[in-house]
């Protein structure tokens, strides 16, 4: 089938400013068979209105656009997207094939030169990347050999497997291993004319070319309309403050099987509004597609506005492993408490004492799934018993456990005492941004009181909270569970191992790993050491089965050890969809990773029906 | 001819108390002057205010009508029934009022010129230039030497008399049909008073203006009034044509009043003289200059030489009276005598608390000495209203000096306050009132009472009786004399009333333009005045006798510009002849 | 000349004060633990992105954030040259916003105008409402108009701004078709000023002005009323009445001027409040003013950006106090410059 | 009355030269406070307000007794319960105060809770009954409540909130904090503001200069970062009330410059008044002049300012909690409650969660009228 010219660009084409569509799409475009995906074919046109809460969230368009070298499909499998194909040998050698005739949004050909430029002139340039290429390209410290045999082929090769490689490329925030070379060379000392570069530096008021280059090559920020892109929509607003328009990329690489050039929607209008007003504006029917900035507690008001606002509110499930999770800081600076918290029995007792049902009922209308922090059912590693482990409300058992631990002394208010005589007051710090957390803690305060433990809630500013946790000043903190609640065998288990300080239970172990031992402490609990070993094993594994085994054991350890006390998961996330907008799934998972929120549902296939 | 304004059966009261104005009626015809005389606190001011409907909020008009004749032939309108808005067209334009206490009655934040011109702006359609001309002309006529300066001054930069004249100018400049003048000349020296009275008469003749003149000064009544209303305790005691009432008072109160009127005795009374002089206060080479604030920052500063090289002393147990032209620096002198104002450098003001004691220089007191001095020296202020804290009950105001100096306990202070009030002829029940709930004369007596609370040895009285009717004045003067003699008090006594001065003073200083022009014991000064200004003063003293009108010629000559005086006395700019002794204790500023 | 000398003297005091303030501001901004780049790195790590970290480290040396605090201050102020001949405030170089990746000067320009617009509207609203109402409430004290205005004022004062805004937005949109949030219809953004844009801005200003203004208006009204009531009993008011002045004109000319004294004293805050007055309100109402910029800058410790805004506000505060002192002297001739005579 | 033919009028009532001294009034020896009270009594609205405030404050220690529930007591089956009426008549018969039992229904269409009352079975309210434990006046532990619902029924006079807590009870308890702690801040700010303002205004000169500089610097100092820094600095184990208390005081400390400047400028002009000079001439010390002469003449402004600070102080925490500071659960205050209500659902679907606005407005108005009454009583010119 012939690809049809879009009405949107027709005038430009007629004027000769733009080549006809046949010359714009790659010679082998990605053909999308919507029928087979269970969707309907649509038509081009329309403006899709959506809202963000900060101007810098224009980057959401990179997330939503989700044009990646490879990306997840609806079954969470990684398939080529920008790439025509990818050949993988033992997870060791990756041969990437570009689409012939693929072009950047400014019409310049997209070739292996763009990959070479990044690898040689950016990632390996000391000034631009002082610490060398990014981590995911290192396998036990080893960098790949990268070769560019021809215009459309790029080969990344390691001596050992790098199972994270593909997954990273499919992330919501991908490591752009290619850059528009033709555009950036003007800013690169190696290529640019010195005088012109100086002039550019002066204009931009930066002091060195790396600074300017760094600023200009940020493909994720998406705030520079001049920077060529491969995303379905490209930014058309210069210096926007509260409103950004994105128009269809005339060179986009996807076409539906009817020959209609994607994306269907011509223009995306993104408006920056105050966080508190998102629900009000959605209720007034001022958006076509919105989930960011909406909370479950807004559902009632959203439902109420449906009739007048001509939209429908879908409830998606949240993709994080736990909507609310309490992290006892195993690296807390206080010795007595640290030892206490490292005792798994305490964590179990605390978990058992939480009445999850009531929290679910009060906060989520009973629509979330109560349970400990583990993976979601659609993950292959899901086990019902893990979700249930230590998560059934049982005050007596909890009390029994605590008594068994020897914490029988109580103070005059009925709170237990630590062996050193201090009362058992657990200060739980939160980033005071989510009302539901406060409400849940409110219930947990009562719950824990029943087992003689006092919970003190302390909301802090997000950054301050992080700093406090990382330095070991925080006793316990509340955050989401793992971002990625649906890991597959190929998902790197790094985040479930003590590798990151961002897992608030082990900030210092994480630092130790992240800084290669410069800071923090090495893990010294058997379970944590085992997690490390398993992560290692996953890395070294050659087969999916081996990786799966490692994964499963790690998940089981978490379930047993309760490094984070999960409350519930799959919390409903309201998604407001205009009644005119089609192809938006009614039920889906709202996840940053994997899935890039709307991204993996391919918003370029959404269309307006008149 | 029909009456211009008729007040009929006016009764005014406060709260539930007995009326303070009780069934008062009077009327005034166009071109006529009605004098309202009577006891202090008898309701004169309230009756006048009622006519303009600007009574205090608490006052209730219990009955009565105020009829104001419309333009020729129209039926009179009852002002009591008019709307506020309609009253606006009567006030200021057709009836204007001169208030008794000029300081408080002028806005402190606006220049005099602005406040006076306002009347023209409101009621007359004329250009800015014309307004200015007219206001300046009026200023000149009320006796301002330097109208421009006054135009640009703020009220607190003027002397008491100057403010009063500004009020007069404000009332007159719109040429209303009726002027209600409430004690318009209390703060004016007699020459200026004569001038102002002359002005009122002139205007009356020119425009047929009617005047209601509230005054305590029977001399003024005799000189001005066509008819008289005598009030006492809120009631009209007697009224009728002036010649008849003055020459043949029928009512007992009127007779009392006439009898109490002080006069300069026809023959000198010899007051015992001592040779050795024991000064309680001595002022040497005291000058004071002020810089005006009103002028714009880019114009050169206006400097006022309020006092220039004063040299005199107050003897222990004696009274030094200072008389002189309004604005001549009397109050400034008095304030410096109490250390309330800093004199220009070079001055020395010495105070001896006891005979032969080491003198202290008021310019260089430390805190302890100052407190000790303040206990001994007190002041009766010229403008009592503004020196009373409006938010302090009289009780507290009176007790305050004793509190400050830690004398007595509360009940003793209270008793003393009640006692003092009785001394000055006020009821102790007034103690709970706030200052605004008094009549002008009553406030003046409060001021005296407060000054006496501490039992001072040195008292500065700045026009202490100017607002008092003659009988109360008599009572107060007697009181002052009595305690002076009993307690050996010394007074610096400022007054414009020569009769009062003649009665109380042991020595008199006459001031003009910041200088003492003549000084001496009253028996010499009054019977052998040397200086033309002194002569003018004496000539201008009004007497309660219809047949002895003021001799305006002498007044005009003496009161005129110093440059018009005979050679020997003439001032030349800031240069003045020296003070030369012409007789025993008698000094005159002249070239010999 | 006194005023002139006074003004010059005050001007130099102001500079000295400003210097003190700049030190304190710098310290205070650095009080919360961490700094922008560390936070940024943490954030990057938390979102699983390690590839931005190198850049952040790069910025650290670029902007001398690795230096001790006092050196950072000196460099920021321009007393000491930074790397790459980095200039400071006194050289007219306001620094760099990490968060927005732009020179501070470029960044605040537009927002400043919007801020001034919003707050000017609020100030006008306050004066336009509070002045007349305060005067009327005093002149007609204890009447329905007095009570009603007090009630409405306190209602506005006693409702948290955000709740008030939400209520007004919700029902305003529902029944009056007023826009929710923002300062103009998004489609006008970046457009040159036009009649339509003007209209849009005005319509969008209605609710924010009301929300920001009510508390100020209520405050001003009640205080003005109290001060006026004090003045109304004074004899000079009667004099003015006796002149035949209309009540309203009289009130405005005489007592109001006296009653205005405390407000003039506070005019100093007017200027800075034009910029910073409505920080939190702007944040919750989603106005594109300097408020949200400042708040995010502070939260993320975007050092130079927040320091610049704060310095600017401080400067305005100082100028404001200066102006208010001069106005005060003009308003009331009795107020002298200088001390009490002993 | 006599009218003589020559147009004279002479009063013919007997004339005595001197009417004897009047009897001494009783109120002469009355203290100023008593006189003030007598005058205050005449301002009806002020009087009512004062009584209301008095009652409110008297209620504080027994708030626990009056409220049927304790503040954080959750009725898990009654989330977002609408306000319940107290009925007296059942089917036309008077049976005393009672409510009806209700059952919750989840409306999955609208995602809102709905309650159906069982009108057939009246549940009589119990009095002096047992309920959640609380401390009377913060001291005596007890569990007796004035009234509560019988087993199986609930009494939510003003509805319940998201967690099933009784709004009425929470407002009662919230008053304990909102009506007290905020006032501390006001006091601090007033004391500092007035003291420094008067010193600057009265003495002028160098002192004035210094104080003015301090004011300028304080005013130029950014509050926002200060709060941010503070929120990180307060020790974790501090209770929410302690934190709030400190914050109120700091709020007060930061708040005084505005007032100080107003006081200063007013005093600069007042000190030139004649009566101030007169007092000085009598030897009054500066402190006395300030207390007795200057302050009373500025009292109206101060009273108005104080009244106006009250809502700001009650609500100050809502602004602060935005920054992660301010009062927080489990402490209850009106601000905390309103904070919870800051979303559309609370306004549109569960409007009773915004009820705490009412007591704030009422209390603030009461303070206003009380202040006005006071001002009026102090006003010498008043009728
Ligand atoms: N606001 C008030 N409240 C109570 N009593 C008042 C008030 N104003 C005036 N009075 C009383 O009313 C009486 C009459 O006062 P008014 O001012 O008319 O006296 P006056 O004749 O003008 O006396 P003076 O010659 O002393 O000025 C006085 O006794 C005074 O105390
Ligand atoms: N604070 C001031 N600022 C400027 N000029 C002043 C000030 N006080 C007084 N003057 C001027 O000083 C001169 C003397 O004033 P003073 O009050 O001593 O006069 P006085 O003799 O008491 O007059 P009167 O009899 O009218 O009260 C006047 O010209 C007055 O305008
Ligand atoms: Mg009088
Ligand atoms: Mg005088
Ligand atoms: Ni006289």
GROMACS .gro file of C-alpha atoms in nm, chain A residues 56 127-131 134-135 171 173-176 204-208 210-211 214-215 217-218 221 239-243 269 271-277 280-281 283-284 286 301 304 461-464 466-467 470 483 501-502 514 592, chain C residues 32-35 38-40 42-47 49-52 54-55 58 62-63 83-84 86 93 96 98-103 105-107 110 162 166 169-170 173-174 180-181 186-189 283-286 288 299-301:
model
  114
   56UNK     CA    1   1.050   2.052   3.246
  127UNK     CA    2   3.558   1.654   2.829
  128UNK     CA    3   3.205   1.558   2.750
  129UNK     CA    4   3.200   1.240   2.957
  130UNK     CA    5   3.467   1.271   3.221
  131UNK     CA    6   3.394   0.930   3.364
  134UNK     CA    7   2.772   0.501   3.089
  135UNK     CA    8   2.757   0.206   3.324
  171UNK     CA    9   1.366   0.209   2.915
  173UNK     CA   10   1.436   0.710   2.983
  174UNK     CA   11   1.668   0.540   2.740
  175UNK     CA   12   2.041   0.595   2.709
  176UNK     CA   13   2.051   0.759   2.371
  204UNK     CA   14   2.459   3.102   2.454
  205UNK     CA   15   2.652   3.263   2.737
  206UNK     CA   16   2.834   2.948   2.831
  207UNK     CA   17   3.199   2.931   2.899
  208UNK     CA   18   3.319   2.618   2.729
  210UNK     CA   19   3.152   2.099   2.640
  211UNK     CA   20   2.899   2.292   2.840
  214UNK     CA   21   2.609   1.896   2.694
  215UNK     CA   22   2.325   2.136   2.696
  217UNK     CA   23   2.255   1.714   2.300
  218UNK     CA   24   2.009   1.621   2.567
  221UNK     CA   25   1.495   1.686   2.789
  239UNK     CA   26   1.091   2.910   2.491
  240UNK     CA   27   0.756   2.792   2.610
  241UNK     CA   28   0.658   2.849   2.967
  242UNK     CA   29   0.324   2.697   3.026
  243UNK     CA   30   0.215   2.559   2.695
  269UNK     CA   31  -0.079   2.028   2.333
  271UNK     CA   32  -0.010   2.257   2.928
  272UNK     CA   33   0.173   2.321   3.252
  273UNK     CA   34  -0.066   2.357   3.544
  274UNK     CA   35  -0.038   2.356   3.918
  275UNK     CA   36  -0.043   2.006   4.063
  276UNK     CA   37  -0.356   2.075   4.262
  277UNK     CA   38  -0.551   2.191   3.964
  280UNK     CA   39  -1.020   2.038   3.849
  281UNK     CA   40  -0.921   2.097   3.491
  283UNK     CA   41  -1.316   1.755   3.558
  284UNK     CA   42  -1.392   2.059   3.346
  286UNK     CA   43  -0.999   2.038   2.948
  301UNK     CA   44  -1.471   1.402   4.122
  304UNK     CA   45  -1.876   1.327   3.847
  461UNK     CA   46   1.086   1.763   5.159
  462UNK     CA   47   1.176   1.494   4.904
  463UNK     CA   48   1.539   1.596   4.860
  464UNK     CA   49   1.590   1.641   5.228
  466UNK     CA   50   1.682   1.140   5.045
  467UNK     CA   51   1.981   1.311   5.192
  470UNK     CA   52   2.157   0.823   5.247
  483UNK     CA   53   0.946   0.084   4.037
  501UNK     CA   54   2.119   0.353   4.790
  502UNK     CA   55   1.778   0.441   4.650
  514UNK     CA   56   2.772   0.235   4.347
  592UNK     CA   57   0.721   0.393   3.447
 1234UNK     CA   58   1.941   2.265   5.411
 1235UNK     CA   59   2.161   1.959   5.375
 1236UNK     CA   60   2.298   1.875   5.032
 1237UNK     CA   61   2.325   2.088   4.727
 1240UNK     CA   62   2.407   1.604   4.476
 1241UNK     CA   63   2.031   1.612   4.485
 1242UNK     CA   64   2.026   1.597   4.112
 1244UNK     CA   65   2.038   1.132   4.373
 1245UNK     CA   66   1.733   1.198   4.165
 1246UNK     CA   67   1.903   1.058   3.859
 1247UNK     CA   68   2.003   0.750   4.047
 1248UNK     CA   69   1.660   0.713   4.198
 1249UNK     CA   70   1.505   0.711   3.857
 1251UNK     CA   71   1.952   0.697   3.525
 1252UNK     CA   72   2.319   0.700   3.577
 1253UNK     CA   73   2.413   0.859   3.250
 1254UNK     CA   74   2.335   1.213   3.360
 1256UNK     CA   75   2.878   1.272   3.477
 1257UNK     CA   76   2.727   1.591   3.349
 1260UNK     CA   77   3.098   1.847   3.528
 1264UNK     CA   78   3.220   2.461   3.622
 1265UNK     CA   79   3.040   2.657   3.893
 1285UNK     CA   80   3.693   2.941   3.695
 1286UNK     CA   81   3.686   3.047   3.333
 1288UNK     CA   82   3.349   3.363   3.599
 1295UNK     CA   83   2.636   3.841   3.589
 1298UNK     CA   84   2.333   3.004   3.607
 1300UNK     CA   85   2.101   2.439   3.700
 1301UNK     CA   86   1.743   2.338   3.701
 1302UNK     CA   87   1.651   2.529   3.391
 1303UNK     CA   88   1.991   2.522   3.236
 1304UNK     CA   89   1.978   2.885   3.145
 1305UNK     CA   90   2.141   3.204   3.265
 1307UNK     CA   91   1.890   3.668   3.395
 1308UNK     CA   92   1.712   3.509   3.099
 1309UNK     CA   93   1.500   3.302   3.320
 1312UNK     CA   94   0.942   3.702   3.191
 1364UNK     CA   95  -0.568   2.719   4.819
 1368UNK     CA   96  -1.015   2.575   4.445
 1371UNK     CA   97  -1.205   2.795   4.035
 1372UNK     CA   98  -1.446   2.509   4.050
 1375UNK     CA   99  -1.569   2.758   3.593
 1376UNK     CA  100  -1.897   2.585   3.636
 1382UNK     CA  101  -0.904   2.739   3.597
 1383UNK     CA  102  -0.554   2.850   3.683
 1388UNK     CA  103  -0.229   2.902   2.678
 1389UNK     CA  104  -0.275   2.984   2.317
 1390UNK     CA  105  -0.166   3.341   2.374
 1391UNK     CA  106   0.158   3.243   2.532
 1485UNK     CA  107   0.244   2.788   4.333
 1486UNK     CA  108  -0.091   2.649   4.423
 1487UNK     CA  109  -0.274   2.851   4.163
 1488UNK     CA  110  -0.032   2.762   3.891
 1490UNK     CA  111   0.364   3.157   3.588
 1501UNK     CA  112   1.359   2.308   4.704
 1502UNK     CA  113   1.611   2.180   4.458
 1503UNK     CA  114   1.869   2.424   4.589
   0.00000   0.00000   0.00000
